[in-house]
Short mmCIF file of C-alpha atoms in Angstrom, two decimals:
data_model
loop_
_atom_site.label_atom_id
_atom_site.label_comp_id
_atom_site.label_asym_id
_atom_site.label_seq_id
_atom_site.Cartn_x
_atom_site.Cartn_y
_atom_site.Cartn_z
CA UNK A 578 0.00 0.00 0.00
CA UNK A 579 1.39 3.29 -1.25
CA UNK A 580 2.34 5.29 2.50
CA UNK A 581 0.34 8.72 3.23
CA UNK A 582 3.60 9.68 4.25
CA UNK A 583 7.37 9.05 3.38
CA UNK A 584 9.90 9.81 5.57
CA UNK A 585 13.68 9.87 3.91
CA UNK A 586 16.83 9.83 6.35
CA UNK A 587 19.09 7.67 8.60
CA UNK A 588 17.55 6.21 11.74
CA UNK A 589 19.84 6.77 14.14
CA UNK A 590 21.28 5.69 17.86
CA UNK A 591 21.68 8.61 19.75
CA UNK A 592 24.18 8.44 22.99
CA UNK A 593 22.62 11.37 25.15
CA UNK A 594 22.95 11.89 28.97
CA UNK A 595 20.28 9.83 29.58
CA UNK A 596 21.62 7.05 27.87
CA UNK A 597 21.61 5.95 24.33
CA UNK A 598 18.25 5.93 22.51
CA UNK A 599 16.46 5.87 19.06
CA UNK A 600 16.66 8.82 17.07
CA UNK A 601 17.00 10.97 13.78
CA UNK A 602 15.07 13.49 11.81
CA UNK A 603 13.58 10.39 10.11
CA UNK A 604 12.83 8.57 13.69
CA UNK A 605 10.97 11.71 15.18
CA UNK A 606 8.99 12.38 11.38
CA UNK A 607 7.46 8.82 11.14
CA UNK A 608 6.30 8.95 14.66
CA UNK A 609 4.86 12.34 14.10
CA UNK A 610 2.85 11.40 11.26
CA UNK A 611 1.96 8.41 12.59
CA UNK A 612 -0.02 9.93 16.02
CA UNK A 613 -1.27 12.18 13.31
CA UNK A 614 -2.91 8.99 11.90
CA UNK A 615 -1.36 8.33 8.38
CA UNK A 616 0.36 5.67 6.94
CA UNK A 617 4.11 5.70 7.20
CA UNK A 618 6.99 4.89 5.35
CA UNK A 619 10.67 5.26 6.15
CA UNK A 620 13.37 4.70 3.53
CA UNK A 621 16.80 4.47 5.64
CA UNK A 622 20.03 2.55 6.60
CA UNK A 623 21.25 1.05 9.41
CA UNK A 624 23.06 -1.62 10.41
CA UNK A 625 22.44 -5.02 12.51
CA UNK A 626 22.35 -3.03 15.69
CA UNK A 627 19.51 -1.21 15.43
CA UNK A 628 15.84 -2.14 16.25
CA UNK A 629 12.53 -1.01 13.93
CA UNK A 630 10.58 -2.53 17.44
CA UNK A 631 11.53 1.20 18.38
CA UNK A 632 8.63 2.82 15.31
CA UNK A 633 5.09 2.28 15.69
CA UNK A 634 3.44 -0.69 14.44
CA UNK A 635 2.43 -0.23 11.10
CA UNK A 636 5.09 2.06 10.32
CA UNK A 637 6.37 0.14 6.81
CA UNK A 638 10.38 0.56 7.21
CA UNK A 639 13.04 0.01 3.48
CA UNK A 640 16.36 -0.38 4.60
CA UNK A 641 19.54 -0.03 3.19
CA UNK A 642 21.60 -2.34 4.80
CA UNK A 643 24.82 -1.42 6.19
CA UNK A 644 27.79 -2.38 8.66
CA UNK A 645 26.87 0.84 10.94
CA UNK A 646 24.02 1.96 12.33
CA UNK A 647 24.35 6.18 12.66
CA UNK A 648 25.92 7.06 15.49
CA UNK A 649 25.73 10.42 17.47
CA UNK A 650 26.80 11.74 20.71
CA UNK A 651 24.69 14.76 22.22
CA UNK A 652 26.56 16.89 24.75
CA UNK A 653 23.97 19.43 25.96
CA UNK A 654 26.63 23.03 26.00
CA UNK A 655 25.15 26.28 27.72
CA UNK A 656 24.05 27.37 24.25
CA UNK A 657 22.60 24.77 21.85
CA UNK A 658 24.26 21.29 21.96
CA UNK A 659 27.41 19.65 20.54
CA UNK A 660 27.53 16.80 18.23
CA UNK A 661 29.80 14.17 17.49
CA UNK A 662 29.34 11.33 14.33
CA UNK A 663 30.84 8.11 15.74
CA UNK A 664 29.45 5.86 12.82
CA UNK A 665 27.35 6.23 9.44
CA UNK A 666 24.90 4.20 7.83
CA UNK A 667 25.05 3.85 3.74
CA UNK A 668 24.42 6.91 1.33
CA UNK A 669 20.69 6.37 0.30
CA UNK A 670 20.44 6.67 -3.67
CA UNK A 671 16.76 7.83 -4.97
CA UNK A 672 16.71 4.70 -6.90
CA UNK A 673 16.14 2.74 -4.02
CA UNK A 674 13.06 4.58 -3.27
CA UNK A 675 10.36 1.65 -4.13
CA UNK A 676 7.97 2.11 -7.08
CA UNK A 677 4.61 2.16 -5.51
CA UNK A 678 6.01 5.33 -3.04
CA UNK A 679 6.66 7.52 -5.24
CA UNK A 680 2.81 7.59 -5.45
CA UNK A 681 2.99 9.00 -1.90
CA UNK A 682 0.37 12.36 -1.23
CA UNK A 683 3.97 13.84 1.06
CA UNK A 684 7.73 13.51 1.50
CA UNK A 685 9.98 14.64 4.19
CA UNK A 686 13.71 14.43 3.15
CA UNK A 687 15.38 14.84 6.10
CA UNK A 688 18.86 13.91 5.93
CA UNK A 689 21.18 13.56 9.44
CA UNK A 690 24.42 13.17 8.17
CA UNK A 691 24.44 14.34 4.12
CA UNK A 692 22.70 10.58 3.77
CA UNK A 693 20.18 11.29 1.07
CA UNK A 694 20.38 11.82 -2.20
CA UNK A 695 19.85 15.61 -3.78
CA UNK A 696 17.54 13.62 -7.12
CA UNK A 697 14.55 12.41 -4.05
CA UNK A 698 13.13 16.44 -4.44
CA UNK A 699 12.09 14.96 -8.14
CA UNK A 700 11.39 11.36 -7.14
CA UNK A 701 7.86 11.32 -6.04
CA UNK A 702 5.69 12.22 -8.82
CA UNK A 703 3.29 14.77 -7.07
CA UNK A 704 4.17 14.86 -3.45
CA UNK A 705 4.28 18.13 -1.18
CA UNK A 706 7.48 17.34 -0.84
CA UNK A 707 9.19 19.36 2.87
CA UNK A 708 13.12 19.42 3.48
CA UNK A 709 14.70 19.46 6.95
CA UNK A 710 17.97 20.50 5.82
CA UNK A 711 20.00 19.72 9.01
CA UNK A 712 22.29 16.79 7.51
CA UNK A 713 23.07 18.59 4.74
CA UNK A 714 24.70 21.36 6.64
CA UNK A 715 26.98 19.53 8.98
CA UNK A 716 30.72 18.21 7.82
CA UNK A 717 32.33 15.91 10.11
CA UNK A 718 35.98 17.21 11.78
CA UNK A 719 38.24 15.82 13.96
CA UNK A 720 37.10 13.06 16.43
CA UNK A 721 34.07 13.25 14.39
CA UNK A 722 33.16 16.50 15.79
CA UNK A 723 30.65 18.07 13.97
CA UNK A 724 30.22 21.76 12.66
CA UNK A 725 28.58 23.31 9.58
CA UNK A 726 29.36 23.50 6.19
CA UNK A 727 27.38 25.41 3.20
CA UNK A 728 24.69 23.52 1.37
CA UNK A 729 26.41 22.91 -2.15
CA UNK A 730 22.91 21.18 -3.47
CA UNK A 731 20.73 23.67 -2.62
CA UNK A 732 20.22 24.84 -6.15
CA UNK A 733 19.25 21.23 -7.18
CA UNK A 734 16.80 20.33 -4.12
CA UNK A 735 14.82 23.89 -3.45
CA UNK A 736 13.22 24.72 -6.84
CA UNK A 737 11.05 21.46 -6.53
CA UNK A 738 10.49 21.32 -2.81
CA UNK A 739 7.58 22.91 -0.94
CA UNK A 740 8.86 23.21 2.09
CA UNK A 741 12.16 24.28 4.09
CA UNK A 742 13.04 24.12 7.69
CA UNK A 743 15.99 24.93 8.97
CA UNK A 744 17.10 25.84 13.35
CA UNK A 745 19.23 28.65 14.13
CA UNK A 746 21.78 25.74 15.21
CA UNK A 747 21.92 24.29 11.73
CA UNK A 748 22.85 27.25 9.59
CA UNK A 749 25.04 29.33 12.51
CA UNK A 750 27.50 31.63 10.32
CA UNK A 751 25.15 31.22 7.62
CA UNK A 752 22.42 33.14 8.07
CA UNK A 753 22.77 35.36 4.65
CA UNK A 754 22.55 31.70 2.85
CA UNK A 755 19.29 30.94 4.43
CA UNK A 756 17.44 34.15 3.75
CA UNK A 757 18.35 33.43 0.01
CA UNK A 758 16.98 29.88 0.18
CA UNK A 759 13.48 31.40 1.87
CA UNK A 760 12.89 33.07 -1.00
CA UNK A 761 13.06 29.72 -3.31
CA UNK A 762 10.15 28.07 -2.16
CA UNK A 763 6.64 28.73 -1.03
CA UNK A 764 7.36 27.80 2.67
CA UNK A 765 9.83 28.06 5.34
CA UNK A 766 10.61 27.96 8.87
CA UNK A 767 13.64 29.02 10.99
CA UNK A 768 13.29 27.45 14.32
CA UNK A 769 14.66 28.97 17.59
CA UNK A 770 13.74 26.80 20.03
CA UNK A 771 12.08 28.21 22.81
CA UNK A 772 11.68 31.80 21.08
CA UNK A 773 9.82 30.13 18.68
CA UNK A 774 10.07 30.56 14.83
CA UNK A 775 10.14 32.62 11.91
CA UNK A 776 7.64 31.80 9.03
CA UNK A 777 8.32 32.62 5.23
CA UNK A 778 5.11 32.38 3.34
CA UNK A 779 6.39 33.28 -0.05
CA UNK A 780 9.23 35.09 0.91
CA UNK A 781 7.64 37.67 3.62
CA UNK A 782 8.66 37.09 7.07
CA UNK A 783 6.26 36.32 9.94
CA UNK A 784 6.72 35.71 13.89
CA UNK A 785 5.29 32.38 15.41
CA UNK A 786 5.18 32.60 19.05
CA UNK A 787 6.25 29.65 21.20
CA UNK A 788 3.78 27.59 22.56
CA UNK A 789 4.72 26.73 26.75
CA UNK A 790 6.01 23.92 27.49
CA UNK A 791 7.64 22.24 30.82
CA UNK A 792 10.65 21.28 28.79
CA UNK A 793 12.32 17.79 29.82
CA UNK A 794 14.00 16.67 26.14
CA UNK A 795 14.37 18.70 23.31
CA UNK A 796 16.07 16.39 21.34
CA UNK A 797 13.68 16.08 18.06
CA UNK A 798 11.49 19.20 18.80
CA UNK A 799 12.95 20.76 15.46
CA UNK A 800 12.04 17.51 13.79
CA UNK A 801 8.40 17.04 14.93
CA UNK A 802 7.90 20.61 13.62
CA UNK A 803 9.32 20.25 10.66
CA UNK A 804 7.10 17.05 10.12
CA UNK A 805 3.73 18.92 11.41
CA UNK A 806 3.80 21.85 9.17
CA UNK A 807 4.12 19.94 6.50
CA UNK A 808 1.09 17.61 7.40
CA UNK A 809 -0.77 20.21 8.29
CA UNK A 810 0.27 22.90 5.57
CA UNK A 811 -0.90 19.93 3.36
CA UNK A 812 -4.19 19.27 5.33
CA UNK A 813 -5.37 23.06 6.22
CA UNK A 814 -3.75 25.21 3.41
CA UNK A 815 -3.29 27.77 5.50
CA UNK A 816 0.50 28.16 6.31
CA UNK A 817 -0.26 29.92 9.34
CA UNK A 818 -2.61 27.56 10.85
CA UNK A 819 0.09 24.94 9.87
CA UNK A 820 2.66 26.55 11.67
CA UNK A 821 0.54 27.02 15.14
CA UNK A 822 0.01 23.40 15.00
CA UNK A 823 3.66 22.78 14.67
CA UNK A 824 4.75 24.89 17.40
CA UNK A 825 2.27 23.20 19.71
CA UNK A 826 2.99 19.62 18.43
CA UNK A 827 7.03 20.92 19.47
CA UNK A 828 6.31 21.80 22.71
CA UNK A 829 4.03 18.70 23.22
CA UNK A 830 7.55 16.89 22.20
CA UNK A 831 9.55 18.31 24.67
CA UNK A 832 7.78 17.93 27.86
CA UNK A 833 9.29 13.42 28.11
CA UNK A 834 11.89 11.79 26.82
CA UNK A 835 12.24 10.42 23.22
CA UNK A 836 9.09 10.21 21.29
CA UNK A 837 6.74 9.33 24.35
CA UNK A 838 4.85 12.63 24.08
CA UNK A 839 4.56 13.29 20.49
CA UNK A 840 0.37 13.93 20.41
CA UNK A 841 -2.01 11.94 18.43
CA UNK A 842 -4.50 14.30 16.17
CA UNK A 843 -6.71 14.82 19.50
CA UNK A 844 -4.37 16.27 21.68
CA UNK A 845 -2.69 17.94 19.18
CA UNK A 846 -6.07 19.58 18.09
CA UNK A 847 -6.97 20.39 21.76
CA UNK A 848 -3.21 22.51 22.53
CA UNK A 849 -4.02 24.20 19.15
CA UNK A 850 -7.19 25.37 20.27
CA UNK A 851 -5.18 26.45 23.70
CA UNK A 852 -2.64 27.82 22.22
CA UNK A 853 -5.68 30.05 19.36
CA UNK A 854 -6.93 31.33 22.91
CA UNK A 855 -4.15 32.29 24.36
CA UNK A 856 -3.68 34.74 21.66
CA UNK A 857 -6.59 35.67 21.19
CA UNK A 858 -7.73 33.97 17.58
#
C-alpha cells in the first residue's frame, strides 16, 4: 500500500545523557505522522544493531543495509548542543526509493548526516514534498566532531520542494545563505527553540510565538515541527494555521523523553485550540 507519508533519512542511535536511545530526523517524522494517523513509510540505513521494534506498528520501514548503524553523541553546551558522528549508515540513492512510493500524497527528506540523495526532491511524482535541511549542513571534523558546512545542493533540491526548515543551530555563520533559500520556495521555517520561529510564506517574514512547554528533552522538537507543518500545511492550506500546529505539536515533544509525548491528532487539536486562545484567535 502506497504510505500517506514518506519519511527519507538515517535512523539513528543517539548516545545522550540519559543514555543511548532511538533517534534521527527520520525517527521523530514517522512517529509524528503516525499519532497524526497516516500511513508511514521510512526509507533508511542502518546496520544489525539497530531495532525497527523502536517505530510504531504499522510504520512500513526500506532499509539499506549497512555495517553501521548512525551514530551520534549529544553533549547538551550552555548554548545549543554539541555533536559528534561516531558511525554512518550507507548513502541512500533515490533509486532505491520503491515504485509504488513515489505515489505517496507527502515527503519529508530529512537527511542527518548528508545521507540522502539531492535527485529524491524529483522522485515522487506529485508529493508536497518538505526538506529538513539539518544533515546537509553539517561536515564531520576531527574526532568526528561536527560543525557546519554550506549547502552545495541547494540549487538542485529547493526549486522542486515545498517546504524548508531549517534551526538557528543548523545554519550558525550562515544566516545570509538561508534568507536566500526562503525566497526559493513557497514555505519556510527558521526554528529557535524556545523563542519560537520565523515563518516565510512566499518570501515575507512572519513571527510564530512559542507555545509553553515544561521542557524535559528537546532532542527532536525541530524535527516534529518540521514534520507537522508539512502535514498540516498539506491538510489546512493555511500556512499559518500549519505553523501554530507545529509549534504546539514541538512543545508537546519536549515535555518526556524520546518520542513518548509526540500527540495523536486529539491532543494535538486540543493545545491548538489552547494555544488560538491564548492569543486571542
Amino acid at each position: 500500500m502506497t504510505p500517506d507519508f514518506v519519511a527519507v533519512g538515517h535512523l539513528t542511535l543517539d548516545r545522550t545523557p540519559g543514555g543511548v536511545r532511538p533517534g534521527g530526523a527520520a525517527f521523530y517524522a514517522a512517529v509524528t505522522a503516525h499519532r497524526l494517523g497516516l500511513r508511514v513509510g521510512v526509507l533508511t540505513s542502518f546496520g544489525s544493531d539497530f531495532s525497527t521494534g523502536a517505530l510504531p506498528a504499522g510504520v512500513e520501514v526500506v532499509n539499506v543495509s549497512a555495517d553501521h548503524t548512525t551514530i551520534y553523541e549529544l553533549k547538551p553546551l550552555s548554548a545549543g548542543r554539541q555533536l559528534t558522528l561516531h558511525a554512518r549508515g550507507a548513502d541512500i540513492e533515490a533509486s532505491r526509493l520503491p515504485e509504488e512510493w513515489r505515489e505517496a500524497p507527502l515527503a519529508l527528506l530529512c537527511p542527518v548526516a548528508n545521507e540522502v540523495d539531492p535527485a529524491f526532491a524529483t522522485a515522487f511524482r506529485d508529493a508536497s514534498v518538505g526538506v529538513s535541511a539539518q544533515g546537509w549542513l553539517r561536515q564531520r571534523g576531527s574526532g568526528g566532531l561536527i560543525s557546519v558546512q554550506e549547502w552545495e545542493d541547494a540549487g538542485l533540491v529547493l526549486p522542486h520542494v515545498r517546504l524548508l526548515v531549517v534551526s538557528d543551530e543548523d545554519v550558525a555563520g550562515l544566516e545570509k545563505s538561508a534568507l536566500e533559500w526562503f525566497q526559493q520556495v513557497p514555505l519556510a521555517a527558521f526554528t529557535e527553540g524556545r523563542r519560537g520561529a520565523q515563518l516565510f510564506v512566499n518570501g515575507e517574514r512572519y513571527r510564530v510565538e512559542a507555545e509553553p512547554a515544561r521542557e524535559v528533552d528537546a532532542i527532536g522538537a525541530g524535527d516534529v515541527f518540521a514534520a507537522t507543518l508539512l502535514i498540516e500545511y498539506d491538510r489546512r492550506n493555511d500556512p499559518w494555521e500549519a505553523a501554530a500546529a507545529a509549534a504546539c505539536a514541538a512543545a508537546a515533544k519536549v515535555e518526556a523523553v524520546g518520542a513518548a509525548a509526540i500527540p495523536d491528532r486529539d491532543a494535538l487539536e486540543a493545545r491548538l485550540a489552547a494555544y488560538r486562545r491564548r492569543r486571542g484567535g
